[in-house]
mmCIF file of C-alpha atoms and ligand atoms in Angstrom:
data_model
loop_
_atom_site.group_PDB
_atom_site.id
_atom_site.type_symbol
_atom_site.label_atom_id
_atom_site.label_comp_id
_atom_site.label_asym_id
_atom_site.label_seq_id
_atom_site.Cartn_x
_atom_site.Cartn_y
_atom_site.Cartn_z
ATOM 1 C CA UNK B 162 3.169 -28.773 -10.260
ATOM 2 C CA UNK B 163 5.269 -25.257 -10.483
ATOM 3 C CA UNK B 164 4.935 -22.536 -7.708
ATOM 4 C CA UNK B 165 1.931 -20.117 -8.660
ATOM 5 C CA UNK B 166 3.386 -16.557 -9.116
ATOM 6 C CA UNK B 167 3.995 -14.547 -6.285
ATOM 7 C CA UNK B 168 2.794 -11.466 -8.439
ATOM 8 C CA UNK B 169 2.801 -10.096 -11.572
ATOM 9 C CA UNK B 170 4.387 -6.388 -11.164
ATOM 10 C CA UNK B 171 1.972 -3.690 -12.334
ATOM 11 C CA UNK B 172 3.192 -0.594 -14.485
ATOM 12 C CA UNK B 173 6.601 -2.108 -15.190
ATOM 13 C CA UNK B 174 7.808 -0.182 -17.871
ATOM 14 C CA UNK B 175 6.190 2.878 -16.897
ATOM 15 C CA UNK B 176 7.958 2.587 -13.280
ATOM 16 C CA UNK B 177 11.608 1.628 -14.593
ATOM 17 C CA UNK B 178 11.204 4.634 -17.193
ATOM 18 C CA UNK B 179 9.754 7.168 -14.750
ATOM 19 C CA UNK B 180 12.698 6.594 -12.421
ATOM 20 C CA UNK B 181 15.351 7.512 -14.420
ATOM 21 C CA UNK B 182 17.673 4.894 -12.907
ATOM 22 C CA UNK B 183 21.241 5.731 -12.288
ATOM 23 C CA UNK B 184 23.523 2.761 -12.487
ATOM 24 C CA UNK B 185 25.746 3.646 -9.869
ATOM 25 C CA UNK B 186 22.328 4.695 -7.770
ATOM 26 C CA UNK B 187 21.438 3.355 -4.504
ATOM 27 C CA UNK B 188 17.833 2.757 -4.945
ATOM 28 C CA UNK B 189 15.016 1.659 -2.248
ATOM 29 C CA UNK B 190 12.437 -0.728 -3.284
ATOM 30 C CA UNK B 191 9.328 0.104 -0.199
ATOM 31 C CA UNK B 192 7.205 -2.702 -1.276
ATOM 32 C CA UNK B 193 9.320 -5.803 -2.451
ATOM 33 C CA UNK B 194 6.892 -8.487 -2.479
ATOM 34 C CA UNK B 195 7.767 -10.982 -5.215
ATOM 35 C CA UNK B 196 10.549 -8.366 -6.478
ATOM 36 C CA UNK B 197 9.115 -7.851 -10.058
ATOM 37 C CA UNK B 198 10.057 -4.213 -9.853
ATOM 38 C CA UNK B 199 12.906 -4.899 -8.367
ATOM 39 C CA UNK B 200 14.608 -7.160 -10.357
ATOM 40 C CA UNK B 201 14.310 -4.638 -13.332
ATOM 41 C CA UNK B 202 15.852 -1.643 -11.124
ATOM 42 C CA UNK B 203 18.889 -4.135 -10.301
ATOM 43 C CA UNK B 204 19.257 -5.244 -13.794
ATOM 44 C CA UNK B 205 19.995 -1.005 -14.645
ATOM 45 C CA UNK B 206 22.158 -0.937 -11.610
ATOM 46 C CA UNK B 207 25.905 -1.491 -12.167
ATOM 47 C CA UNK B 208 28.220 -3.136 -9.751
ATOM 48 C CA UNK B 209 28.402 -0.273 -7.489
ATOM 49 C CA UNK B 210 24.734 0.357 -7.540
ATOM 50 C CA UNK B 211 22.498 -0.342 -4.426
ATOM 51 C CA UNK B 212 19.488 -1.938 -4.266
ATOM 52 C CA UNK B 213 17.594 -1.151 -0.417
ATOM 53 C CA UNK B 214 14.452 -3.361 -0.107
ATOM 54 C CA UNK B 215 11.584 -3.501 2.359
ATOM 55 C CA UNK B 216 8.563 -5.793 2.808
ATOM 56 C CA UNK B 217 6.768 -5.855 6.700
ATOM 57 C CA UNK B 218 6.032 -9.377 5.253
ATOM 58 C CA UNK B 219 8.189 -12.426 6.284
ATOM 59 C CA UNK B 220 7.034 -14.668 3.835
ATOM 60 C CA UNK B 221 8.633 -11.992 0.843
ATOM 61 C CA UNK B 222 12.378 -12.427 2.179
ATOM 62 C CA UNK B 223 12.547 -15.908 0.037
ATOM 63 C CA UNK B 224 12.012 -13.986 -3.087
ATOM 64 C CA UNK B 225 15.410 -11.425 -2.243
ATOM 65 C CA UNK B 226 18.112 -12.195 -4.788
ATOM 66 C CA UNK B 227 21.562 -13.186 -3.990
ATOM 67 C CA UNK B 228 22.949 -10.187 -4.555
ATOM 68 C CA UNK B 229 25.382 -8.433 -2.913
ATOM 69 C CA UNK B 230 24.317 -5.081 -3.959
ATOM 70 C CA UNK B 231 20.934 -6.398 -2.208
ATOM 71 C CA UNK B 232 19.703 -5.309 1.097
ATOM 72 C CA UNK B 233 16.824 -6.685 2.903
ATOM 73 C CA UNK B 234 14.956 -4.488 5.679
ATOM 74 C CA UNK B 235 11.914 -7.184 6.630
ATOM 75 C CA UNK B 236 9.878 -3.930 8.742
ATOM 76 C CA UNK B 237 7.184 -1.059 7.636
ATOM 77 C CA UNK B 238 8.129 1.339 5.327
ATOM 78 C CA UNK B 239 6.881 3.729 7.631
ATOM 79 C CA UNK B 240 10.333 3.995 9.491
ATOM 80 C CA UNK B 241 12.316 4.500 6.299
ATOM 81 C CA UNK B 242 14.904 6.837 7.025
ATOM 82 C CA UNK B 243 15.705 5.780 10.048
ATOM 83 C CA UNK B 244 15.909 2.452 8.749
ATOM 84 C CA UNK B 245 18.287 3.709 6.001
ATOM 85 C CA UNK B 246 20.625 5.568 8.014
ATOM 86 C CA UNK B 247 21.430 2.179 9.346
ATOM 87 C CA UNK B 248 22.216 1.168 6.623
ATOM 88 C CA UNK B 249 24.616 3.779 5.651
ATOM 89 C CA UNK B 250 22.118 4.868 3.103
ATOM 90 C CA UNK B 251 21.339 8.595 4.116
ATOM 91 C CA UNK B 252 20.842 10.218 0.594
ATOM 92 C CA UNK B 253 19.251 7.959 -2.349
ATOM 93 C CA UNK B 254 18.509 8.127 -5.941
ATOM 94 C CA UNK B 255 14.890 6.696 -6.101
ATOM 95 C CA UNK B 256 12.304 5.031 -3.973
ATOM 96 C CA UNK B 257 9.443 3.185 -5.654
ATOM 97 C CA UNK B 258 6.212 2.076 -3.491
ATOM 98 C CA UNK B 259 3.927 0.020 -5.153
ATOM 99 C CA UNK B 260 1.060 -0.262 -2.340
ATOM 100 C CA UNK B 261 -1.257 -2.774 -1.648
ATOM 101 C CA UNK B 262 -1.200 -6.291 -0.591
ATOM 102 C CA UNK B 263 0.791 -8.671 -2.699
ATOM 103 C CA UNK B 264 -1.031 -11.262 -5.137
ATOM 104 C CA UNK B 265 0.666 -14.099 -2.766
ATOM 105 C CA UNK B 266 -1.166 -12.259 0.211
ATOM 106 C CA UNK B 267 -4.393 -12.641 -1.540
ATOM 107 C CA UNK B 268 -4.117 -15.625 -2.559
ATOM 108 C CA UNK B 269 -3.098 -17.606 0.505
ATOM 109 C CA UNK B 270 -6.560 -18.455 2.140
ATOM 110 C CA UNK B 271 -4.695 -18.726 6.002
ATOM 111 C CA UNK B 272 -3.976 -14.816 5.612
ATOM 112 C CA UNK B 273 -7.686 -13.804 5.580
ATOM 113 C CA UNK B 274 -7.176 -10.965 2.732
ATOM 114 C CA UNK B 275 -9.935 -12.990 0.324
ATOM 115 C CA UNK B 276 -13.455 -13.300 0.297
ATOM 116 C CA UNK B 277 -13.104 -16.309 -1.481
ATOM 117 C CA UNK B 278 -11.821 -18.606 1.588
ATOM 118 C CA UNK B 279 -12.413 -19.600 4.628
ATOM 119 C CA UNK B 280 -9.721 -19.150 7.063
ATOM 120 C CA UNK B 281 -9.357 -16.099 10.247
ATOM 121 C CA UNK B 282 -10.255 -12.908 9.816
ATOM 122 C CA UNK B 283 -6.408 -11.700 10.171
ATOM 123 C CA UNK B 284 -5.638 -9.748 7.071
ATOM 124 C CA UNK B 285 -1.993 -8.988 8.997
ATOM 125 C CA UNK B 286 0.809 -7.895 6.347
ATOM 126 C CA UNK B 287 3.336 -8.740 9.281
ATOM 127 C CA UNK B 288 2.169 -10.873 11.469
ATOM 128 C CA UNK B 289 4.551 -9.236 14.506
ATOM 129 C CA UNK B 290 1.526 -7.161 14.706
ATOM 130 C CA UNK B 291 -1.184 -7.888 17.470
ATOM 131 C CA UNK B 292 -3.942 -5.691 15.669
ATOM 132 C CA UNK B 293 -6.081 -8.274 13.194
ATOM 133 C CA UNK B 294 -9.210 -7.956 11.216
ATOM 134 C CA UNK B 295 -11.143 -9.991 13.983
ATOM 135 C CA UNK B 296 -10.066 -7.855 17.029
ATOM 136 C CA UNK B 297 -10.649 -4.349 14.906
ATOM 137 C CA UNK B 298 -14.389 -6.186 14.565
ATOM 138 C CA UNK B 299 -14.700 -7.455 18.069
ATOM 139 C CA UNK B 300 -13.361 -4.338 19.582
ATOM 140 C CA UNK B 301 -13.651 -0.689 17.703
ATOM 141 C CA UNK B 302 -17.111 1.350 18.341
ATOM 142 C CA UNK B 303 -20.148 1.022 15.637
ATOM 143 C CA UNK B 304 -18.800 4.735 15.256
ATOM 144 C CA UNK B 305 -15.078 3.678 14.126
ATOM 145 C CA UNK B 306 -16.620 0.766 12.353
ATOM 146 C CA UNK B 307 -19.186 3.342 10.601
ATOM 147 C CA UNK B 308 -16.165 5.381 9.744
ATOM 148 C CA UNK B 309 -13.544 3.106 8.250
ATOM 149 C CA UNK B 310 -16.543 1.246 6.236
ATOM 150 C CA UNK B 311 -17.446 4.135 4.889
ATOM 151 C CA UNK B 312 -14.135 6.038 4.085
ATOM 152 C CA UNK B 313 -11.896 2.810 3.014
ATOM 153 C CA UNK B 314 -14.736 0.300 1.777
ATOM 154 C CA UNK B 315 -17.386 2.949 0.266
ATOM 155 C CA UNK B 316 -19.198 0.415 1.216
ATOM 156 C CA UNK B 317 -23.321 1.642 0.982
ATOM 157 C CA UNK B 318 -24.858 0.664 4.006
ATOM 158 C CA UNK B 319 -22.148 1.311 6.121
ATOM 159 C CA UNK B 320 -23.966 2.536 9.200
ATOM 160 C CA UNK B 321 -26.032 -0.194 8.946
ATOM 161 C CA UNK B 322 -23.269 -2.991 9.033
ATOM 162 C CA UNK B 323 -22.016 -1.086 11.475
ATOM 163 C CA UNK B 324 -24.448 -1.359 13.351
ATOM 164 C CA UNK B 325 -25.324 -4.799 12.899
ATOM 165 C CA UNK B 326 -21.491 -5.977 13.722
ATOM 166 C CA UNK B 327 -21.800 -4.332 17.100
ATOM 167 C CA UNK B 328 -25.374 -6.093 17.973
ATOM 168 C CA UNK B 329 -24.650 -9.703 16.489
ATOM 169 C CA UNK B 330 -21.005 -10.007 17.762
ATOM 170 C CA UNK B 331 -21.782 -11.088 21.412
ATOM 171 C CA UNK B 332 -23.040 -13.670 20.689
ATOM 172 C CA UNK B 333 -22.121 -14.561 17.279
ATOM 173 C CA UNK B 334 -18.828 -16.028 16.473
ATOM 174 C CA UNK B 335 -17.132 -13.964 13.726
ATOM 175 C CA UNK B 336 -13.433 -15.438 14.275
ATOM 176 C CA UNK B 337 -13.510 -16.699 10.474
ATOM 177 C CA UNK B 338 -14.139 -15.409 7.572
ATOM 178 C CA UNK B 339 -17.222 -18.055 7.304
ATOM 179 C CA UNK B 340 -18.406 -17.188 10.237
ATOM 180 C CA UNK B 341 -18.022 -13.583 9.488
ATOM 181 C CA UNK B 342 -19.804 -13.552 6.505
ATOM 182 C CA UNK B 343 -23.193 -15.825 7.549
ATOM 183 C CA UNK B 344 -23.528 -13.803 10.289
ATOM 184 C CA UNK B 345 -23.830 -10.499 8.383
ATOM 185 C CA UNK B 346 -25.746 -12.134 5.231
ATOM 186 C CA UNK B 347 -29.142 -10.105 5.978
ATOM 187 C CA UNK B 348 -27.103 -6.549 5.277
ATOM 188 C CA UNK B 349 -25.343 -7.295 2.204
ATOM 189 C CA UNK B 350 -26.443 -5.028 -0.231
ATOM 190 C CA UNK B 351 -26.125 -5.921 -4.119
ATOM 191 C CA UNK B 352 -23.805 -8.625 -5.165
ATOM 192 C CA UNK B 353 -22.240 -10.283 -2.221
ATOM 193 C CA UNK B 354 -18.755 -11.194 -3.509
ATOM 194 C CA UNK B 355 -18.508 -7.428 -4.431
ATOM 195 C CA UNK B 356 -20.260 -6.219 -1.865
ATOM 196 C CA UNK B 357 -17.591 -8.343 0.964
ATOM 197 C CA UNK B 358 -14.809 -7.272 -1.428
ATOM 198 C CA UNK B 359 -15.339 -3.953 -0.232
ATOM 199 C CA UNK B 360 -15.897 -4.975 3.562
ATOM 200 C CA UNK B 361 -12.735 -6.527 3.363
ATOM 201 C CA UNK B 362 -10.969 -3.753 1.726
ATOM 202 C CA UNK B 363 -11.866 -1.471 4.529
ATOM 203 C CA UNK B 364 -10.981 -3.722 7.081
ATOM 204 C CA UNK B 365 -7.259 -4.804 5.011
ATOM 205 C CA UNK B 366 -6.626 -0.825 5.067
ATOM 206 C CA UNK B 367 -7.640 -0.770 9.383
ATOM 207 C CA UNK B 368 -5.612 -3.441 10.115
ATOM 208 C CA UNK B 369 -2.634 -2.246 8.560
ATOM 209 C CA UNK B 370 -3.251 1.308 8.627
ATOM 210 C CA UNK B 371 -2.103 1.456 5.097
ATOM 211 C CA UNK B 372 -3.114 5.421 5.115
ATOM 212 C CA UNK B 373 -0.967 6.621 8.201
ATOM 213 C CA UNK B 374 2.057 4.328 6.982
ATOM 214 C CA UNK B 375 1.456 5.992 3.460
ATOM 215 C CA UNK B 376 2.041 9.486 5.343
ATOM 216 C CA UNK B 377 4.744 8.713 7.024
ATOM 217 C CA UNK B 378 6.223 7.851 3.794
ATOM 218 C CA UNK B 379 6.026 10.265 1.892
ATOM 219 C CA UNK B 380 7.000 12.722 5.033
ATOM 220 C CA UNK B 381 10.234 11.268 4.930
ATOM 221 C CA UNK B 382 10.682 10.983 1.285
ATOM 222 C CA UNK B 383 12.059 14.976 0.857
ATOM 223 C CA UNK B 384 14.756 14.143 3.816
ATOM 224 C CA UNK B 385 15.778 11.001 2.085
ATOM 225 C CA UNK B 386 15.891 11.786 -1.657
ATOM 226 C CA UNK B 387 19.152 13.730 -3.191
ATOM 227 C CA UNK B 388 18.460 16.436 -5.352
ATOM 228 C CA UNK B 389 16.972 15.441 -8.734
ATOM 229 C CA UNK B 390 16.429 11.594 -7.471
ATOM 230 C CA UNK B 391 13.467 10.523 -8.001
ATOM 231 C CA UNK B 392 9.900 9.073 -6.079
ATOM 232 C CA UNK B 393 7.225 6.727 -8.018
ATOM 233 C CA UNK B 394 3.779 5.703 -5.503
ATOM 234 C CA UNK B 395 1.169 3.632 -7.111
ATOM 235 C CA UNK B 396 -1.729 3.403 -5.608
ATOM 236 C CA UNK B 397 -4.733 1.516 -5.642
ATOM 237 C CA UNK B 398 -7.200 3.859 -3.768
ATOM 238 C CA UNK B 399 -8.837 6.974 -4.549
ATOM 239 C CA UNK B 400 -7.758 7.987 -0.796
ATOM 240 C CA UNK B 401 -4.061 7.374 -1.346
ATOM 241 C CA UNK B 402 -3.806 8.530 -5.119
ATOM 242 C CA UNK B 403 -5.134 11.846 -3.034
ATOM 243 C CA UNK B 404 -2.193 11.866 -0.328
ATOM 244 C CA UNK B 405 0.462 11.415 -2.854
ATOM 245 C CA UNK B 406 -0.924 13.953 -5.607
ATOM 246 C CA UNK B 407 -1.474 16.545 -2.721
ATOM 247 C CA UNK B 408 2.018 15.879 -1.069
ATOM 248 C CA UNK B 409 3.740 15.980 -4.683
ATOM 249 C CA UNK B 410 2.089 19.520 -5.725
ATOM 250 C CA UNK B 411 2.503 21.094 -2.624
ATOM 251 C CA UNK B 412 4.374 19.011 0.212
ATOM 252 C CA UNK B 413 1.003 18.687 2.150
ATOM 253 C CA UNK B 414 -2.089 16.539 2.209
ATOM 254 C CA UNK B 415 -5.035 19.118 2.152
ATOM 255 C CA UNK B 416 -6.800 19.575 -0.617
ATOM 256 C CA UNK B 417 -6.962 23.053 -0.425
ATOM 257 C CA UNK B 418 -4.148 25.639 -1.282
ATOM 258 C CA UNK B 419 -2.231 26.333 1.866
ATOM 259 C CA UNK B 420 -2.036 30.189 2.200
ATOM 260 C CA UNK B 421 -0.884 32.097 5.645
ATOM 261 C CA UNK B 422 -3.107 34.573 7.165
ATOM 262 C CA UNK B 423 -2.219 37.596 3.914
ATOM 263 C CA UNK B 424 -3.858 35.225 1.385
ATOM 264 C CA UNK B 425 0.079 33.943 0.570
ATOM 265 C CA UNK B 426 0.738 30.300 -0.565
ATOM 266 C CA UNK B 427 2.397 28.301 1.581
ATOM 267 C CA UNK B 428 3.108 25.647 -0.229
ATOM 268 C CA UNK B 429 6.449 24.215 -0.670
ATOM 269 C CA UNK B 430 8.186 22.933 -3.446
ATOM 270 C CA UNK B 431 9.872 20.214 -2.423
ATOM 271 C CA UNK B 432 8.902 18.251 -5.990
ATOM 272 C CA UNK B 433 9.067 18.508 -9.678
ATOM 273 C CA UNK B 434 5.776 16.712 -10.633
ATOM 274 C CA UNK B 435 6.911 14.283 -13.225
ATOM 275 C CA UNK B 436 3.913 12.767 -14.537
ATOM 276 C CA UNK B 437 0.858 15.847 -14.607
ATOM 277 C CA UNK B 438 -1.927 13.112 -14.712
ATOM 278 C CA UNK B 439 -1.792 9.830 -13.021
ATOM 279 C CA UNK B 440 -0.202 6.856 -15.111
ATOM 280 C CA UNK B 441 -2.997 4.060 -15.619
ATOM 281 C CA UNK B 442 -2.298 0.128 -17.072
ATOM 282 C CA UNK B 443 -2.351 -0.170 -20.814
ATOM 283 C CA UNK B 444 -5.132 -1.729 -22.303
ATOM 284 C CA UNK B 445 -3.147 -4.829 -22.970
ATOM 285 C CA UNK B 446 -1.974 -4.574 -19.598
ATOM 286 C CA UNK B 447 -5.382 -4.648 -18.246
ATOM 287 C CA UNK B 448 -6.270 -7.756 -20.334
ATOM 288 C CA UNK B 449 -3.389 -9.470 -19.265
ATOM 289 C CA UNK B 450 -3.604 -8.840 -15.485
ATOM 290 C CA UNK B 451 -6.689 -7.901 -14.860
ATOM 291 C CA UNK B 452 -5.540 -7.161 -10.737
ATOM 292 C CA UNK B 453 -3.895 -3.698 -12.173
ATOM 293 C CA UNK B 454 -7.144 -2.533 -12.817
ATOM 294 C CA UNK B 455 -7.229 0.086 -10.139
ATOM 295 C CA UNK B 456 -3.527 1.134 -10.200
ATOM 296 C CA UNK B 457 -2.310 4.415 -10.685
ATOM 297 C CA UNK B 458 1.636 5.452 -11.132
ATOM 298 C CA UNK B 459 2.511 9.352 -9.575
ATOM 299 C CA UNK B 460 6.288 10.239 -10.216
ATOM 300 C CA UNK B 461 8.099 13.372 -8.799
ATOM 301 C CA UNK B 462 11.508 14.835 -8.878
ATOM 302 C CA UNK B 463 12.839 16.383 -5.711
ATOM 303 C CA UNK B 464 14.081 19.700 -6.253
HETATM 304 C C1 SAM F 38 1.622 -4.878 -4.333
HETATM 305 S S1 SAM F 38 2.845 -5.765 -3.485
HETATM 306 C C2 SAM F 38 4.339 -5.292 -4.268
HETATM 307 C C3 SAM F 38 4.711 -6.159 -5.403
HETATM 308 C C4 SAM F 38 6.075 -5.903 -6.009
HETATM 309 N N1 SAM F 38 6.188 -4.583 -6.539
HETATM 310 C C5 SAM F 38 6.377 -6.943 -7.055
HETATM 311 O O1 SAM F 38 6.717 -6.580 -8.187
HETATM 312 O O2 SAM F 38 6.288 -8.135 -6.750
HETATM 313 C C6 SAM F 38 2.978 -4.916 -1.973
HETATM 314 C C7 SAM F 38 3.992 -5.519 -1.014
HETATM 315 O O3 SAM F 38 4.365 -4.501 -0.102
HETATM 316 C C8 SAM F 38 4.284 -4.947 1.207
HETATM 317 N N2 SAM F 38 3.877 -3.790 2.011
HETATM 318 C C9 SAM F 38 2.698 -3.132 1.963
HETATM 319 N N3 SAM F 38 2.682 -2.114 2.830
HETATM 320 C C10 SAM F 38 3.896 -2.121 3.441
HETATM 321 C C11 SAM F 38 4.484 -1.305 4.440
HETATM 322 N N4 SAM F 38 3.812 -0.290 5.009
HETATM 323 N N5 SAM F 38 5.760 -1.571 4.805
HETATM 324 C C12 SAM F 38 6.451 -2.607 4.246
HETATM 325 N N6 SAM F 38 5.925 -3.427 3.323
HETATM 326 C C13 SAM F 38 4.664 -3.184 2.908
HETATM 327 C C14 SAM F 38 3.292 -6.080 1.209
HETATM 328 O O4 SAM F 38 3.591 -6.990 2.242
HETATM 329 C C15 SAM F 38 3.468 -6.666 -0.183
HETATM 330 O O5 SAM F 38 4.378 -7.732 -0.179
#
């Protein structure tokens, strides 16, 4: 029987385009994965191009190429440019995050990420980390709980799952994802594969604080870029497609114009915005990989 796919890569094209690769660019892949994005930026790259890759997942270093213009960082992209100084890369030509968990992650029943298996509640990326799905459930306050339900799930009755997680869980086992979701049947509201889709969403952002590592991301990405090189983010969440659009228009994450205490912007312009409106999957693509559904491309240009 052959390997399933790690994933399909979302947005191809439009990434590989929107970067505007260089071929004797050094060029940092955040998000490797299964290297579908990737493997496109190396084919542009010519011998004395750099690729830079991350993944905080073990399991992606078997997909690395051998390829000496390849370089494998296996930690959060959230300590990029430290992580790039060393490795002598302290100015680069593009960085591409494509955000998320991998399909591989998803579809591997002992990570926890699906609703679909049984297996822990760990939904870990890297499993270095102590922090899993079952200890954020075991541990945080109904008010955290409330919170991240809410904000990262949308889930509808979030104050009442809340609520319910903190009064069943001493004595109810929730350890698995069985266990987890029997004991919470009576509060699902609507369908319950979508309806845990979302609880699981919420808790898959928690555990790996996918917003804060977003951040510190982007932070970085002005100190990191040369002039004219070039940053692509897809997201997969209203609440990141927010960070990035904010951060790209005016190097912060509010919402609101930033003015000083004259009624001046304060905004900098660190970026060029590339792409004015988000870049969404093709109709075709949508049909073909249905998982891209939610994805949305942002390029910028640092000035
Ligand atoms: C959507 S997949 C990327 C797929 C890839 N573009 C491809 O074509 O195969 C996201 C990958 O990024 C990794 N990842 C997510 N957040 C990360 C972070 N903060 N630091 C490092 N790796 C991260 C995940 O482990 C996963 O393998």
């Amino acid at each position: 029987m052959s390997e399933p796919v790690y994933h399909v890569p979302v947005l191809l094209q439009e990434v590989i385009e929107g970067l505007n690769i260089r071929p004797q660019g050094v060029y940092v892949d955040c998000t490797f994965g299964g290297g579908g994005h990737s493997k496109e930026i190396l084919a542009r790259l010519d011998e004395q191009g750099k690729l830079i890759v991350f993944d905080q997942d073990a399991d992606a270093r078997k997909n690395v190429p051998e390829d000496d213009r390849v370089i494998f960082v296996p930690h959060n992209f959230r300590h990029l440019q430290r992580l790039l100084r060393l490795h002598k890369a302290n100015a680069v030509d593009g960085i591409l995050a494509d955000l998320g968990v991998s399909s591989h992650q998803f579809d591997e029943a002992g990570r926890g990420f699906s609703t679909r298996f049984d297996g822990d509640l760990d939904m870990r990326m890297d499993k270095r980390q102590e922090l899993t799905a079952y200890t954020v459930i075991s541990t945080y306050s109904e008010q955290q709980l409330h919170k991240l339900f809410e904000q990262y799930g949308e889930v509808t009755n979030s104050k009442t799952l809340a609520r319910t997680i903190v009064q069943v869980r001493g004595n109810t086992s929730m350890k698995t994802i069985a266990n987890f979701k029997q004991a919470l049947h009576s509060v699902v509201k609507g369908n319950p594969n979508r309806y845990f889709a979302q609880v699981f969403q919420a808790l898959r952002i928690e555990v790996n604080d996918e917003l804060g590592a977003l951040k510190e991301l982007l932070q970085q990405t002005p100190a990191v870029l040369k002039p004219g090189g070039r940053v692509a983010i897809i997201t997969f969440h209203s609440l990141e497609d927010r960070l990035v659009k904010n951060f790209f228009k005016k190097g912060s994450f509010e919402d609101e114009a930033q003015t000083d205490p004259f009624g001046q912007s304060t905004s900098t312009h660190l970026f060029t915005v590339v792409t004015k409106k988000p870049v969404v999957p093709s109709e075709k693509e949508l049909h073909a990989n249905p998982r891209s559904r939610s994805a949305k491309l942002r390029i910028a240009e640092r000035n």
